[in-house]
Short mmCIF file of C-alpha atoms and ligand atoms in Angstrom, two decimals:
data_model
loop_
_atom_site.label_atom_id
_atom_site.label_comp_id
_atom_site.label_asym_id
_atom_site.label_seq_id
_atom_site.Cartn_x
_atom_site.Cartn_y
_atom_site.Cartn_z
CA MET A 1 31.76 -20.34 -34.38
CA LYS A 2 29.57 -17.46 -33.26
CA ASP A 3 30.08 -13.83 -34.16
CA PHE A 4 28.12 -10.77 -33.07
CA THR A 5 27.05 -7.33 -34.08
CA LYS A 6 26.15 -4.89 -31.35
CA GLU A 7 24.42 -1.54 -31.06
CA VAL A 8 24.47 0.94 -28.20
CA LEU A 9 21.31 0.75 -26.12
CA PHE A 10 22.36 3.01 -23.22
CA SER A 11 25.38 5.29 -23.52
CA ARG A 12 27.86 5.74 -20.68
CA ASP A 13 26.56 9.29 -20.11
CA ALA A 14 22.95 8.13 -19.90
CA ILE A 15 23.98 5.35 -17.50
CA GLN A 16 25.94 7.69 -15.24
CA SER A 17 23.17 10.26 -14.95
CA ARG A 18 20.54 7.57 -14.29
CA VAL A 19 22.71 5.87 -11.64
CA GLN A 20 23.31 9.24 -9.97
CA ARG A 21 19.57 9.89 -9.78
CA LEU A 22 18.94 6.41 -8.39
CA ALA A 23 21.57 6.98 -5.70
CA GLU A 24 19.99 10.32 -4.78
CA GLU A 25 16.54 8.73 -4.52
CA ILE A 26 17.82 5.86 -2.36
CA SER A 27 19.80 8.27 -0.14
CA ARG A 28 16.64 10.35 0.40
CA ASP A 29 14.48 7.31 1.19
CA TYR A 30 16.97 5.88 3.71
CA HIS A 31 18.02 9.20 5.25
CA GLY A 32 18.94 8.70 8.92
CA LYS A 33 19.32 4.93 8.51
CA GLU A 34 22.30 2.73 7.81
CA LEU A 35 21.69 0.61 4.77
CA LEU A 36 23.11 -2.83 3.97
CA LEU A 37 23.66 -3.15 0.22
CA ILE A 38 23.89 -6.70 -1.09
CA GLY A 39 25.23 -6.91 -4.65
CA VAL A 40 24.65 -9.91 -6.87
CA LEU A 41 27.94 -10.86 -8.52
CA ASN A 42 29.43 -10.86 -11.10
CA GLY A 43 27.41 -8.64 -13.41
CA VAL A 44 26.71 -5.98 -10.80
CA PHE A 45 30.29 -4.90 -10.15
CA MET A 46 30.33 -1.66 -12.19
CA PHE A 47 26.79 -0.58 -11.30
CA PHE A 48 27.32 -1.34 -7.61
CA SER A 49 30.51 0.66 -7.43
CA ASP A 50 29.03 3.73 -9.19
CA LEU A 51 25.83 3.57 -7.14
CA VAL A 52 27.73 3.55 -3.83
CA LYS A 53 29.95 6.42 -4.96
CA TYR A 54 26.92 8.61 -5.73
CA MET A 55 25.15 7.86 -2.42
CA ASP A 56 25.53 10.15 0.56
CA ILE A 57 24.31 8.00 3.46
CA PRO A 58 26.34 5.45 5.45
CA VAL A 59 26.22 2.00 3.87
CA LYS A 60 27.68 -1.41 4.50
CA VAL A 61 28.33 -3.67 1.54
CA ASP A 62 28.22 -7.39 0.98
CA PHE A 63 27.99 -9.62 -2.08
CA VAL A 64 26.43 -12.90 -3.08
CA ARG A 65 27.09 -15.07 -6.07
CA LEU A 66 24.29 -17.27 -7.28
CA ALA A 67 24.03 -19.72 -10.12
CA SER A 68 20.97 -21.18 -11.71
CA TYR A 69 21.04 -24.31 -13.75
CA GLY A 70 19.87 -23.42 -17.22
CA SER A 71 20.85 -23.58 -20.81
CA GLY A 72 22.36 -20.90 -23.03
CA THR A 73 21.09 -17.44 -22.18
CA THR A 74 18.16 -18.31 -19.94
CA SER A 75 18.05 -19.47 -16.33
CA SER A 76 15.95 -22.02 -14.51
CA GLY A 77 14.28 -21.91 -11.13
CA ASP A 78 16.98 -24.09 -9.55
CA VAL A 79 19.19 -21.47 -7.88
CA ARG A 80 22.41 -22.42 -6.06
CA VAL A 81 24.37 -20.20 -3.67
CA LEU A 82 28.06 -20.10 -4.70
CA LYS A 83 28.96 -17.32 -2.25
CA GLY A 84 26.56 -16.42 0.53
CA ILE A 85 25.94 -13.31 2.65
CA GLU A 86 28.71 -12.77 5.21
CA LEU A 87 27.47 -9.77 7.21
CA SER A 88 24.67 -10.01 9.75
CA VAL A 89 21.27 -9.27 8.21
CA ALA A 90 18.93 -9.59 11.21
CA GLY A 91 17.27 -6.28 12.07
CA ARG A 92 18.91 -4.46 9.11
CA ASP A 93 17.46 -2.49 6.23
CA VAL A 94 18.67 -4.39 3.17
CA LEU A 95 18.79 -3.25 -0.44
CA VAL A 96 19.54 -5.96 -2.99
CA VAL A 97 21.43 -4.55 -5.97
CA GLU A 98 21.07 -6.50 -9.24
CA ASP A 99 22.41 -5.86 -12.71
CA ILE A 100 19.42 -7.21 -14.60
CA VAL A 101 16.21 -9.02 -13.67
CA ASP A 102 15.14 -11.41 -16.40
CA THR A 103 13.05 -14.45 -15.40
CA GLY A 104 13.14 -13.26 -11.76
CA TYR A 105 14.23 -16.66 -10.40
CA THR A 106 17.56 -15.36 -9.01
CA LEU A 107 16.00 -12.39 -7.24
CA ASP A 108 13.09 -14.40 -5.90
CA ALA A 109 15.48 -16.94 -4.33
CA LEU A 110 17.67 -14.22 -2.84
CA ILE A 111 14.76 -12.29 -1.31
CA LYS A 112 13.58 -15.51 0.37
CA ILE A 113 17.08 -16.11 1.79
CA ILE A 114 17.29 -12.55 3.18
CA LYS A 115 13.79 -12.64 4.67
CA ALA A 116 14.62 -15.96 6.37
CA LYS A 117 17.53 -14.15 8.07
CA ASN A 118 15.03 -11.71 9.66
CA ALA A 119 15.99 -8.48 7.91
CA ASP A 120 13.93 -5.48 9.04
CA SER A 121 13.18 -4.55 5.43
CA VAL A 122 14.20 -5.86 2.01
CA LYS A 123 14.01 -3.76 -1.14
CA VAL A 124 15.46 -4.20 -4.61
CA CYS A 125 17.40 -1.91 -6.94
CA ALA A 126 17.97 -3.25 -10.46
CA LEU A 127 19.84 -1.40 -13.17
CA LEU A 128 17.83 -3.16 -15.88
CA ASP A 129 14.34 -4.62 -15.78
CA LYS A 130 13.83 -7.01 -18.66
CA SER A 131 10.22 -8.14 -18.36
CA GLU A 132 10.04 -10.16 -21.59
CA ARG A 133 10.79 -13.50 -19.94
CA ARG A 134 9.56 -12.83 -16.38
CA MET A 135 8.46 -16.07 -14.73
CA VAL A 136 8.22 -14.93 -11.09
CA ASP A 137 6.50 -11.73 -9.99
CA VAL A 138 9.34 -10.02 -8.09
CA PRO A 139 9.09 -6.47 -6.71
CA ILE A 140 11.65 -3.97 -8.04
CA ASP A 141 11.66 -0.79 -5.95
CA TYR A 142 14.31 1.15 -7.89
CA THR A 143 14.76 0.56 -11.63
CA GLY A 144 17.44 2.11 -13.82
CA PHE A 145 16.10 1.29 -17.27
CA THR A 146 13.56 -1.08 -18.73
CA VAL A 147 14.58 -3.34 -21.61
CA GLU A 148 11.84 -4.68 -23.83
CA GLN A 149 13.68 -7.64 -25.31
CA GLY A 150 16.99 -9.04 -26.49
CA PHE A 151 20.29 -9.84 -24.83
CA VAL A 152 22.36 -6.97 -23.49
CA VAL A 153 26.04 -6.72 -22.57
CA GLY A 154 28.50 -4.22 -21.18
CA TYR A 155 28.77 -2.18 -17.95
CA GLY A 156 29.38 -5.45 -16.11
CA LEU A 157 26.98 -7.64 -18.08
CA ASP A 158 28.44 -10.49 -20.07
CA TYR A 159 27.78 -13.01 -22.75
CA ASP A 160 29.86 -16.10 -21.92
CA GLU A 161 32.21 -13.89 -19.82
CA GLN A 162 32.82 -11.53 -22.74
CA PHE A 163 32.06 -7.78 -23.01
CA ARG A 164 31.81 -6.98 -19.26
CA TYR A 165 34.40 -4.22 -19.57
CA PHE A 166 32.44 -2.00 -22.00
CA GLN A 167 31.38 1.32 -20.47
CA ASP A 168 28.17 1.48 -22.54
CA ILE A 169 25.36 -1.08 -22.65
CA TYR A 170 24.79 -2.80 -26.00
CA THR A 171 22.17 -5.06 -27.51
CA LEU A 172 23.89 -8.13 -28.90
CA HIS A 173 22.87 -9.70 -32.20
CA GLU A 174 24.23 -13.13 -32.96
CA ILE A 175 25.29 -13.85 -36.54
CA SER A 176 26.41 -17.19 -37.94
CA VAL A 177 29.75 -17.30 -39.72
P1 IMP B 1 17.08 -14.27 -13.84
O1 IMP B 1 17.21 -15.24 -12.69
O2 IMP B 1 16.55 -14.94 -15.09
O3 IMP B 1 16.30 -13.03 -13.51
O4 IMP B 1 18.53 -13.91 -14.28
C1 IMP B 1 19.24 -12.87 -13.82
C2 IMP B 1 20.67 -13.05 -14.25
O5 IMP B 1 20.76 -13.57 -15.59
C3 IMP B 1 21.35 -11.70 -14.29
O6 IMP B 1 21.90 -11.38 -13.04
C4 IMP B 1 22.37 -11.90 -15.39
O7 IMP B 1 23.54 -12.45 -14.86
C5 IMP B 1 21.74 -12.89 -16.35
N1 IMP B 1 21.09 -12.22 -17.49
C6 IMP B 1 19.78 -12.21 -17.79
N2 IMP B 1 19.54 -11.50 -18.91
C7 IMP B 1 20.75 -11.03 -19.31
C8 IMP B 1 21.18 -10.20 -20.42
O8 IMP B 1 20.42 -9.72 -21.27
N3 IMP B 1 22.53 -9.96 -20.48
C9 IMP B 1 23.43 -10.44 -19.59
N4 IMP B 1 23.07 -11.19 -18.54
C10 IMP B 1 21.75 -11.50 -18.40
#
């Protein structure tokens, strides 16, 4: 059986003020345009919702759910689409919204899918940029926080479907019992 200790990495207040500033920056950059936000489920649900609420430009929203074959807490390059994009992407300005970019495989695959659908532009907003295990060089245009190392949970992020509901983001330390 596994047990964990956890410590706060980003408090709910720090998260909210950072997300608000990200939304302001994105709203400024896309002023006069209508943006299509594509969220990557499931981990993005809290971040996505807060980001949209703080924005003050018209947006349309869609979601994808991707899975990559991998073991434990790391992913592999073999990405499968479990739920695809439903809205039309051709000729649109698209902003991909991710919870965390780790190896970069998921984001790399999604950017290729969106480009193949002839979007006008594709940019990326990630709440967390964890560069420790980056395998693919993916561009992140808007970053909330950088994380040096470790596994983080809360504010939508899970470990084995646990801890998504926390309002703060924690670093998780596994202990054997
Ligand atoms: P990537 O394809 O390796 O970049 O994986 C991105 C996905 O892996 C994220 O959308 C998360 O679902 C998951 N992930 C990677 N690192 C973490 C973490 O520290 N905590 C929770 N989920 C993570």
